């Protein structure tokens, strides 16, 4: 049996604004190492909400979350931050690159923060990630000098810098045109195949989902198919 | 490693908004510069006034007050029924300090004593034509006076050393000299209260800065004064003592009063009201400096709030990628402290330059012969306090926005996109 990277056990979440509305109901599933999983469902069914919980950024929920077999509930803010830093890579719909830093530095920042390698080594690794994504020639540009697709690839490179256990994406291709979406999908695919990278990607794009190894389908805050 | 990274991020945020950051820093610079200048100037003024009174005032003064004998005749004849005694007059040696030489010797050996200056004061009349002007001649040991009380600083014309070198010489108070129309080289006639007359040669003019004093005070050597009085060389009316530590003066005065059986007065008792003025000036300087700093603090508070508002996205992604709340807080506190430190540093430099300019502004007043420009004190203490103040203010100004930044919930920001 392959290794379990992420486990959600009976996760429930409600918003209390202005009245209590349950958004996530009894979410239970696991993700194994090397899996490429997509999450689909109608707009408003709670996909993003779930992803924020799984990414440890949202701690206001019931149920249990394990990442790398470690229980996330009760961890302190600082400990969760270092888990995100070391074990989780993010790609959002928006790229969230820091305009004050060049592309290379943007990719390096979480690596320097981790402090596992010397800065020089982090730089070398960042260049390698950029090379995988085919944008190593843009390394010294500032983010606002790049196209939308290029920015998103830089964001993916940044997510990869610490060799995370899992990459989570919330509609990472949502802002991209057909061709760029295709490229990003190919990159994800290559990551699972060549580097055995685990991916959990929320998407609206059913065609995108159909090409992943496993689809989790949500409806009204429940998992209806996985 | 982490702190280096935080510093790098802080620096880039600061540079991205360098104009506003600079305006905030200039606010700090301005307030620190004003603080330094004001405090330097006020303290300079204090020092000057201290110099005017404290430097010339002995820390402890030994003298004999003319007063009734405590052992009154009625005490001596106690038990004899009614005693009628009339017209008891003060008795004894008058103002002379008994055993002055032995006391001087004892004081010289006392380690708390920086120096002693014996003095003979004598009431005289300056005879100008038909008119007599009252005056006081202080017979002094010129060298001791110079060393302890900066006598020479106040001799505006002539050489103080001549008092010793020229027999029967006198240094007149400037106002008194003007009344007599006497200048250096002239001879003035004085009469003591006992009627002895003496001509004295004017070798200098003295200006204390206190007009009333200059109308009556003159100086002569100890020997000249003793001769004027027809007293021997052991005749001393005052012993002025400068102590090593001015704060120990009251204790020393108490001790000497008992030990030497004379009157003793310390500087604190003699000038108790004096400190108040100095304190008020210091308080004003600190109040102005701190007010300016608080205004500058609001400038920093503003720029940080603006940065945080603008950089919500950056803060969100930093948190998403593993920076903790306290890392984010440290980034913004670093920004605030950098502004405060640089602003403060330039404030010190400009404060120093401004003090220098004030120091050059001519300030001539008849009362203060030694002062030619505005007095400024360059104590390192003010610069240290200025720097510490600027750091503390900017830290406080930065802390609230930084705490706000550390509490930003990345989920809310990311969801908002
Ligand atoms: N802060 C909030 N307060 C109250 N309700 C909220 C809040 N955030 C989200 N919701 C509600 O939670 C539900 C799930 O939102 P979520 O963003 O997870 O949906 P989604 O599946 O990601 O939708 P989409 O595909 O459009 O992105 C929605 O009905 C939304 O209105
Ligand atoms: Mg969503």
XYZ file of C-alpha atoms and ligand atoms in Angstrom:
675
model
C 0.000 0.000 0.000
C 1.309 3.449 -0.777
C 2.019 6.097 1.784
C -0.801 8.378 2.987
C 0.163 12.069 2.650
C -3.064 13.738 3.677
C -6.035 12.504 5.615
C -9.262 14.374 6.321
C -11.477 12.758 8.912
C -15.103 13.905 9.367
C -14.401 17.562 8.683
C -17.323 19.918 9.275
C -17.373 23.648 8.887
C -20.051 26.297 9.250
C -20.080 30.035 8.711
C -21.864 32.027 11.381
C -22.385 35.184 9.431
C -25.142 36.245 10.014
C -26.816 32.895 10.640
C -25.087 29.568 11.019
C -24.877 27.804 7.669
C -23.072 24.480 7.418
C -20.718 24.620 4.440
C -18.729 21.412 4.750
C -20.396 18.241 5.959
C -18.528 15.186 7.104
C -15.664 15.370 4.640
C -13.552 12.231 4.856
C -10.901 11.171 2.358
C -7.195 10.445 1.981
C -4.576 11.343 -0.585
C -1.689 8.949 -1.232
C 1.792 9.794 -2.274
C 2.192 10.460 -5.981
C -1.515 10.863 -6.616
C -2.830 13.591 -8.904
C -6.275 14.361 -7.470
C -8.740 16.940 -8.717
C -11.694 18.349 -6.787
C -14.741 19.444 -8.769
C -18.215 20.642 -7.974
C -20.664 23.423 -8.658
C -19.759 26.959 -7.733
C -20.366 27.612 -4.060
C -20.314 23.967 -3.007
C -17.342 24.546 -0.685
C -14.260 23.524 -2.661
C -12.159 26.557 -1.762
C -13.307 26.392 1.832
C -12.145 22.791 2.007
C -8.809 23.607 0.440
C -8.113 26.395 2.941
C -8.732 23.935 5.754
C -6.528 21.264 4.202
C -3.788 23.845 3.710
C -3.856 24.611 7.490
C -4.550 28.293 6.831
C -8.100 27.969 8.152
C -8.199 26.431 11.615
C -11.830 27.066 12.415
C -13.405 23.660 11.754
C -14.404 20.378 13.384
C -12.937 17.011 12.594
C -9.400 15.784 12.197
C -6.740 16.641 9.673
C -3.514 14.689 9.307
C -0.665 15.790 7.093
C 2.220 13.348 6.788
C 0.463 11.336 9.534
C 0.733 14.270 11.941
C -2.446 15.648 13.521
C -2.860 19.318 12.641
C -5.503 20.204 15.234
C -4.086 21.930 18.305
C -0.878 22.996 16.586
C 0.164 26.556 17.195
C 0.089 29.224 14.508
C 3.882 29.185 14.257
C 3.994 25.394 13.930
C 1.343 25.426 11.214
C 3.303 28.100 9.373
C 6.394 25.945 9.369
C 4.359 22.920 8.179
C 3.072 25.005 5.261
C 6.584 26.155 4.566
C 8.091 22.702 4.528
C 5.381 20.338 3.386
C 2.801 22.200 1.318
C 3.137 24.066 -1.957
C 0.406 26.445 -3.113
C -0.834 27.635 -6.443
C -3.795 29.988 -6.485
C -5.863 31.457 -9.251
C -3.929 34.683 -8.718
C -0.148 34.391 -8.779
C 0.650 36.456 -5.637
C 4.193 37.233 -6.672
C 5.981 39.987 -4.771
C 6.585 42.847 -7.187
C 9.578 44.121 -5.223
C 11.561 40.952 -5.938
C 12.662 39.441 -9.194
C 11.382 36.083 -10.380
C 14.310 34.147 -8.966
C 14.043 35.780 -5.542
C 10.288 35.157 -5.475
C 10.921 31.458 -5.993
C 13.702 31.465 -3.411
C 11.876 33.195 -0.535
C 10.126 30.121 0.963
C 13.397 28.203 0.493
C 15.416 30.784 2.404
C 12.700 30.791 5.050
C 13.011 27.024 5.452
C 16.744 27.432 5.919
C 17.513 23.826 5.013
C 20.050 24.842 2.394
C 22.452 27.747 2.163
C 21.178 30.716 0.143
C 23.503 29.878 -2.749
C 22.147 26.353 -2.854
C 18.558 27.617 -2.683
C 19.326 29.838 -5.658
C 20.681 26.892 -7.588
C 17.594 24.830 -6.774
C 15.300 27.722 -7.715
C 16.989 27.890 -11.113
C 16.384 24.151 -11.542
C 12.688 24.547 -10.754
C 12.434 27.426 -13.227
C 14.127 25.203 -15.790
C 11.561 22.429 -15.221
C 8.858 25.020 -15.919
C 10.713 26.353 -18.944
C 11.108 29.917 -17.698
C 14.707 29.926 -16.487
C 15.430 32.647 -19.045
C 13.019 34.968 -17.195
C 14.737 34.509 -13.828
C 16.036 38.031 -13.433
C 12.912 39.842 -14.618
C 10.441 41.464 -12.277
C 7.020 39.767 -12.035
C 5.192 42.644 -13.725
C 7.360 42.139 -16.806
C 5.921 38.649 -17.368
C 2.807 37.368 -19.128
C -0.047 35.840 -17.141
C 0.958 32.299 -18.042
C 4.575 32.926 -17.165
C 3.590 34.378 -13.794
C 1.550 31.306 -12.995
C 4.517 29.096 -13.851
C 6.710 31.153 -11.513
C 4.078 30.583 -8.818
C 4.315 26.838 -9.471
C 8.104 26.983 -9.266
C 7.754 28.764 -5.930
C 5.392 26.026 -4.729
C 8.019 23.438 -5.661
C 11.055 25.068 -4.059
C 10.991 23.107 -0.789
C 10.087 19.793 -2.458
C 6.712 19.735 -0.671
C 4.851 16.550 0.136
C 1.810 17.918 -1.603
C 0.944 20.754 -3.945
C -2.483 22.282 -3.504
C -4.069 24.431 -6.158
C -7.281 26.461 -6.178
C -8.202 26.849 -9.815
C -4.603 27.455 -10.853
C -5.653 27.646 -14.493
C -8.703 29.761 -13.812
C -7.139 32.945 -15.105
C -5.360 31.380 -18.059
C -6.350 30.875 -21.671
C -6.707 27.423 -23.240
C -3.120 27.154 -24.350
C -1.602 28.274 -21.076
C -3.952 26.010 -19.124
C -2.740 23.179 -21.286
C 0.873 24.018 -20.455
C 0.167 24.151 -16.712
C -1.665 20.847 -16.866
C 1.255 19.288 -18.709
C 3.601 20.566 -16.046
C 1.492 19.024 -13.279
C 1.358 15.802 -15.184
C 5.102 15.805 -15.651
C 5.595 16.468 -11.936
C 3.572 13.388 -10.931
C 5.196 11.171 -13.517
C 8.801 12.233 -13.226
C 9.039 13.367 -9.612
C 6.209 11.327 -8.044
C 4.743 14.662 -6.859
C 1.405 14.555 -5.012
C -1.144 17.093 -6.255
C -4.570 18.176 -5.042
C -6.129 20.612 -7.483
C -9.520 22.310 -7.263
C -10.862 23.059 -10.728
C -13.907 24.118 -12.687
C -12.513 22.670 -15.833
C -14.061 19.226 -16.281
C -11.750 18.374 -19.108
C -8.777 19.196 -16.887
C -10.253 16.989 -14.156
C -10.931 14.100 -16.453
C -7.257 13.828 -17.266
C -6.211 13.532 -13.586
C -5.819 10.151 -11.869
C -8.673 10.635 -9.445
C -11.647 13.003 -9.175
C -13.319 14.033 -5.921
C -16.738 15.420 -6.694
C -18.513 17.673 -4.226
C -22.063 18.805 -3.940
C -23.495 21.084 -1.235
C -20.554 20.586 1.068
C -20.449 16.818 0.768
C -18.223 14.499 -1.174
C -20.542 12.641 -3.491
C -18.004 10.679 -5.475
C -14.314 9.863 -5.077
C 19.134 33.272 8.708
C 15.548 34.179 9.420
C 16.393 37.677 10.626
C 18.452 38.295 7.496
C 15.499 37.296 5.349
C 13.134 39.477 7.370
C 15.534 42.353 6.983
C 15.714 41.780 3.226
C 11.925 41.812 2.862
C 11.633 44.878 5.109
C 14.230 46.659 3.019
C 12.480 45.941 -0.249
C 9.127 47.129 1.108
C 10.812 50.260 2.409
C 12.493 50.975 -0.907
C 9.273 50.341 -2.819
C 7.793 53.253 -0.881
C 10.955 55.209 -0.338
C 9.444 58.647 -0.800
C 6.844 58.230 1.916
C 9.370 56.427 4.088
C 11.687 59.356 3.703
C 9.004 61.844 4.662
C 8.363 59.789 7.795
C 12.102 59.661 8.516
C 12.455 63.401 7.973
C 9.780 63.881 10.635
C 11.940 61.959 13.075
C 15.045 63.823 11.918
C 13.367 67.149 12.478
C 12.124 66.330 15.957
C 15.423 64.828 17.102
C 17.368 67.757 15.677
C 15.104 70.184 17.518
C 15.336 68.110 20.650
C 19.146 68.099 20.589
C 19.397 71.793 19.797
C 16.856 72.847 22.366
C 18.286 70.696 25.110
C 21.841 71.758 24.261
C 20.846 75.400 24.315
C 18.764 75.199 27.465
C 21.460 73.268 29.272
C 24.005 75.750 27.986
C 21.914 78.497 29.537
C 21.637 76.524 32.756
C 25.366 75.981 32.833
C 25.944 79.649 32.220
C 23.665 80.656 35.071
C 25.234 77.983 37.230
C 28.543 79.545 36.345
C 27.191 82.931 37.259
C 26.292 81.876 40.774
C 27.411 78.364 41.584
C 30.939 78.605 40.254
C 31.596 81.667 42.310
C 29.821 80.521 45.404
C 31.819 78.512 47.895
C 30.336 75.096 48.584
C 30.861 75.678 52.284
C 31.568 79.022 53.866
C 32.984 79.338 57.378
C 32.469 82.648 59.133
C 31.644 84.197 62.466
C 28.295 85.792 62.761
C 28.313 88.741 65.100
C 25.735 87.766 67.669
C 24.988 87.857 71.370
C 27.033 85.622 73.548
C 24.980 82.480 74.201
C 26.380 82.468 77.738
C 24.465 85.470 79.029
C 25.334 87.057 82.377
C 21.920 86.122 83.741
C 22.876 82.483 83.309
C 26.048 82.978 85.268
C 24.278 84.425 88.251
C 21.465 81.898 88.359
C 19.983 81.340 91.763
C 20.712 84.817 93.069
C 17.172 86.058 92.882
C 16.365 88.990 90.632
C 19.181 90.250 88.489
C 18.974 93.402 86.462
C 21.380 93.620 83.538
C 21.343 96.276 80.859
C 22.839 96.859 77.439
C 24.477 93.550 76.714
C 26.607 93.932 73.588
C 28.059 91.281 71.363
C 31.499 90.420 72.617
C 34.542 88.560 71.483
C 36.681 88.865 68.462
C 34.046 90.274 66.128
C 34.127 88.623 62.758
C 37.529 87.082 63.127
C 37.695 83.317 62.867
C 39.719 82.083 65.785
C 42.587 79.842 64.988
C 42.142 80.397 61.252
C 45.545 78.976 60.369
C 44.893 75.731 62.198
C 41.511 75.437 60.480
C 43.084 76.083 57.075
C 45.641 73.383 57.789
C 42.947 70.911 58.791
C 40.931 71.703 55.673
C 43.937 71.209 53.430
C 44.289 67.721 54.814
C 40.585 66.889 54.326
C 40.171 64.705 51.248
C 36.685 65.966 50.493
C 38.009 69.465 50.068
C 39.124 70.568 46.615
C 40.553 73.820 47.883
C 40.175 76.605 50.396
C 40.383 80.328 50.020
C 40.673 82.535 53.080
C 39.102 85.938 52.898
C 38.915 89.168 54.864
C 35.952 91.399 54.224
C 35.991 94.966 55.319
C 33.378 97.679 55.090
C 34.815 100.886 53.691
C 33.871 104.226 52.241
C 35.333 105.235 48.936
C 36.094 108.912 49.251
C 35.177 110.780 46.091
C 35.563 114.472 46.648
C 33.111 115.355 49.353
C 31.054 112.266 48.952
C 31.618 108.893 50.522
C 30.364 105.820 48.774
C 29.927 102.694 50.848
C 31.686 99.640 49.694
C 33.127 96.325 50.677
C 36.682 95.309 50.055
C 37.291 91.601 49.854
C 40.785 90.682 50.795
C 41.507 87.494 48.884
C 44.252 85.053 48.110
C 44.318 85.785 44.374
C 45.727 82.416 43.332
C 43.231 80.421 45.374
C 40.334 82.583 44.153
C 41.443 82.122 40.588
C 41.807 78.382 40.921
C 38.572 77.751 42.800
C 36.187 80.486 41.737
C 37.519 81.676 38.359
C 38.271 85.105 39.696
C 40.178 86.161 36.571
C 37.120 85.548 34.335
C 35.426 88.527 35.862
C 38.352 90.923 35.862
C 37.528 92.731 32.646
C 40.440 95.125 32.713
C 43.861 94.738 34.201
C 45.681 91.720 35.540
C 44.437 89.959 38.687
C 47.985 88.950 39.581
C 48.841 92.633 40.097
C 46.806 92.560 43.307
C 49.574 90.485 44.785
C 52.486 92.106 42.998
C 51.610 95.761 43.475
C 51.479 96.804 47.126
C 48.349 98.634 48.244
C 46.431 97.844 45.092
C 42.744 97.323 44.472
C 40.482 95.913 41.776
C 37.309 97.984 41.715
C 33.834 96.812 40.822
C 33.068 98.270 37.404
C 29.969 100.147 38.506
C 31.787 101.562 41.517
C 34.708 102.616 39.310
C 32.328 104.408 36.953
C 30.839 106.318 39.842
C 34.280 107.393 40.939
C 35.432 107.933 37.359
C 38.444 105.849 38.277
C 40.425 103.795 35.802
C 43.536 101.661 35.939
C 46.520 103.479 37.380
C 44.422 105.927 39.366
C 44.602 106.110 43.132
C 41.445 105.961 45.227
C 41.092 106.909 48.840
C 39.223 104.631 51.191
C 38.205 105.041 54.817
C 37.479 102.104 57.060
C 34.673 102.191 59.546
C 37.184 102.851 62.282
C 38.330 105.986 60.485
C 41.672 104.802 59.101
C 42.455 106.195 55.689
C 44.454 104.565 52.960
C 45.181 105.284 49.286
C 44.940 102.306 47.021
C 46.100 102.001 43.441
C 43.549 100.705 40.925
C 45.062 97.756 39.020
C 41.903 96.315 37.465
C 38.170 96.426 37.037
C 35.820 93.689 38.053
C 32.458 92.821 36.526
C 30.447 90.028 38.105
C 27.323 90.289 35.981
C 25.291 91.385 38.968
C 25.116 95.194 38.825
C 24.297 95.667 42.505
C 27.313 93.671 43.475
C 29.610 95.637 41.189
C 28.530 98.892 42.791
C 29.989 97.933 46.151
C 32.428 95.058 45.766
C 36.138 95.541 45.306
C 39.069 93.218 45.742
C 42.432 93.588 47.355
C 45.039 91.151 48.573
C 44.751 89.611 52.014
C 47.769 91.535 53.258
C 46.478 94.881 52.003
C 43.143 94.341 53.685
C 44.639 93.188 56.939
C 46.868 96.238 56.932
C 43.857 98.443 56.219
C 42.208 97.041 59.308
C 45.336 97.182 61.372
C 45.089 93.474 62.010
C 47.775 90.781 62.007
C 48.217 88.238 59.196
C 46.204 85.676 61.154
C 43.054 87.787 60.880
C 40.590 85.986 58.607
C 36.838 86.603 58.443
C 35.727 83.964 55.953
C 37.026 80.669 54.783
C 35.556 79.629 51.451
C 35.686 75.944 50.722
C 35.154 74.179 47.415
C 34.363 70.517 47.903
C 35.110 67.665 45.537
C 31.446 66.668 45.499
C 29.013 69.543 45.792
C 26.309 67.214 47.129
C 28.319 66.512 50.263
C 28.423 70.227 51.133
C 25.548 70.188 53.691
C 27.100 67.302 55.594
C 30.483 68.985 55.581
C 28.987 72.269 56.767
C 27.374 70.487 59.702
C 30.584 68.775 60.613
C 32.735 71.932 60.422
C 30.246 73.909 62.449
C 30.856 71.572 65.361
C 34.518 70.883 64.732
C 35.733 74.442 64.286
C 33.111 76.212 66.420
C 32.307 78.683 63.653
C 29.264 79.341 61.562
C 29.119 77.256 58.406
C 26.786 77.650 55.480
C 26.506 75.276 52.542
C 25.644 76.228 48.987
C 22.397 74.279 48.906
C 21.033 76.212 51.852
C 22.302 79.511 50.511
C 20.788 78.998 47.045
C 17.880 76.677 47.600
C 15.627 78.441 45.114
C 18.220 78.231 42.408
C 17.633 74.671 41.164
C 14.001 75.328 40.265
C 14.797 77.504 37.249
C 17.185 74.936 35.831
C 14.655 72.180 36.236
C 11.924 74.140 34.479
C 14.162 74.766 31.485
C 15.023 71.045 31.225
C 11.394 70.045 31.507
C 10.434 72.451 28.702
C 13.100 71.033 26.403
C 12.071 67.458 27.047
C 8.392 68.305 26.601
C 8.977 69.989 23.239
C 11.257 67.184 22.047
C 8.833 64.471 23.049
C 5.867 66.312 21.515
C 7.702 66.585 18.214
C 8.630 62.920 18.411
C 5.042 61.901 18.993
C 4.040 63.844 15.884
C 6.801 62.066 13.994
C 5.519 58.816 15.456
C 2.154 59.408 13.821
C 3.961 59.882 10.516
C 5.524 56.464 10.900
C 2.232 54.971 12.004
C 0.643 56.337 8.831
C 3.246 55.112 6.400
C 3.167 51.648 7.928
C -0.598 51.470 7.788
C -0.450 52.481 4.170
C 2.209 49.899 3.373
C 0.246 47.178 5.097
C -2.897 48.146 3.265
C -1.060 48.095 -0.037
C 0.806 44.895 0.690
C -2.114 42.780 1.884
C -1.481 40.338 -0.963
C 2.187 40.050 -0.164
C 1.445 39.495 3.508
C -1.105 36.824 2.593
C 1.270 34.904 0.374
C 4.119 35.204 2.871
C 1.847 33.640 5.448
C 0.621 30.992 3.019
C 4.192 30.008 2.198
C 5.268 29.607 5.785
C 5.965 32.960 7.413
C 4.383 33.088 10.846
C 2.464 36.026 12.292
C 5.468 37.090 14.340
C 7.701 37.002 11.234
C 5.291 39.396 9.543
C 5.213 41.569 12.653
C 8.997 41.653 12.735
C 9.113 42.740 9.099
C 7.030 45.819 9.811
C 8.728 46.591 13.097
C 12.034 46.385 11.262
C 10.686 48.916 8.758
C 9.597 51.236 11.567
C 12.896 50.895 13.406
C 14.869 51.503 10.230
C 12.947 54.711 9.654
C 13.430 55.643 13.300
C 17.113 54.766 13.350
C 18.029 56.552 10.125
C 15.774 59.493 10.949
C 17.232 59.649 14.438
C 20.818 59.393 13.210
C 20.357 62.274 10.781
C 18.518 64.084 13.566
C 21.617 63.810 15.745
C 23.810 65.099 12.939
C 21.511 68.014 12.110
C 20.984 68.677 15.808
C 24.734 68.927 16.217
C 25.047 71.268 13.239
C 22.156 73.396 14.437
C 23.674 73.573 17.934
C 26.878 74.688 16.281
C 25.063 77.494 14.496
C 23.372 78.609 17.716
C 26.773 78.442 19.371
C 28.050 80.998 16.865
C 25.270 83.542 17.241
C 26.790 86.561 19.004
C 25.383 87.125 22.450
C 26.939 90.119 24.142
C 25.580 91.332 27.371
C 27.213 93.691 29.767
C 26.344 91.447 32.656
C 28.217 88.446 31.312
C 31.712 89.464 30.334
C 32.944 85.949 29.585
C 30.042 85.049 27.271
C 30.440 86.104 23.643
C 27.950 83.781 21.894
C 24.867 81.824 22.908
C 25.889 79.093 25.307
C 25.423 75.512 24.076
C 26.070 72.297 25.903
C 27.221 69.360 23.746
C 26.746 66.647 26.335
C 26.837 63.156 24.833
C 23.939 62.359 27.143
C 21.469 64.307 24.963
C 22.562 62.441 21.858
C 22.131 59.095 23.566
C 18.726 60.132 24.939
C 17.708 61.469 21.507
C 18.620 58.191 19.830
C 16.897 56.097 22.480
C 13.781 58.282 22.253
C 13.607 58.005 18.476
C 13.963 54.228 18.625
C 11.326 53.886 21.342
C 8.836 56.188 19.590
C 9.211 54.483 16.238
C 8.959 51.100 17.880
C 5.688 52.085 19.528
C 4.411 53.736 16.341
C 5.311 50.631 14.353
C 4.028 48.100 16.814
C 0.313 48.709 16.317
C 0.316 48.483 12.508
C 2.740 45.554 12.712
C 0.443 43.689 15.060
C -2.408 44.345 12.700
C -0.341 42.946 9.838
C 0.539 39.856 11.838
C -3.156 39.156 12.382
C -4.115 39.388 8.720
C -5.930 36.213 7.759
C -4.557 35.013 4.409
C -7.787 33.128 3.729
C -9.787 36.351 3.688
C -7.318 38.012 1.321
C -7.070 35.049 -1.019
C -10.818 34.512 -1.051
C -11.252 38.194 -1.913
C -9.352 37.850 -5.196
N -16.711 34.326 4.972
C -17.838 33.739 4.639
N -18.954 33.952 5.343
C -20.106 33.333 5.008
N -20.216 32.507 3.974
C -19.150 32.248 3.227
C -17.888 32.860 3.520
N -16.991 32.415 2.619
C -17.662 31.587 1.793
N -18.937 31.480 2.158
C -19.952 30.629 1.513
O -19.459 29.303 1.530
C -19.856 28.637 0.394
C -18.679 27.906 -0.217
O -17.760 28.837 -0.734
P -16.478 28.366 -1.534
O -15.659 29.572 -1.848
O -15.825 27.285 -0.783
O -17.113 27.783 -2.841
P -16.369 27.184 -4.131
O -16.819 25.810 -4.203
O -14.918 27.423 -4.021
O -16.981 28.043 -5.272
P -16.274 28.541 -6.618
O -16.222 27.356 -7.462
O -17.193 29.589 -7.129
O -14.973 29.089 -6.252
C -20.497 29.675 -0.524
O -21.875 29.484 -0.452
C -20.136 30.999 0.105
O -21.187 31.899 -0.043
Mg -13.518 28.636 -4.989
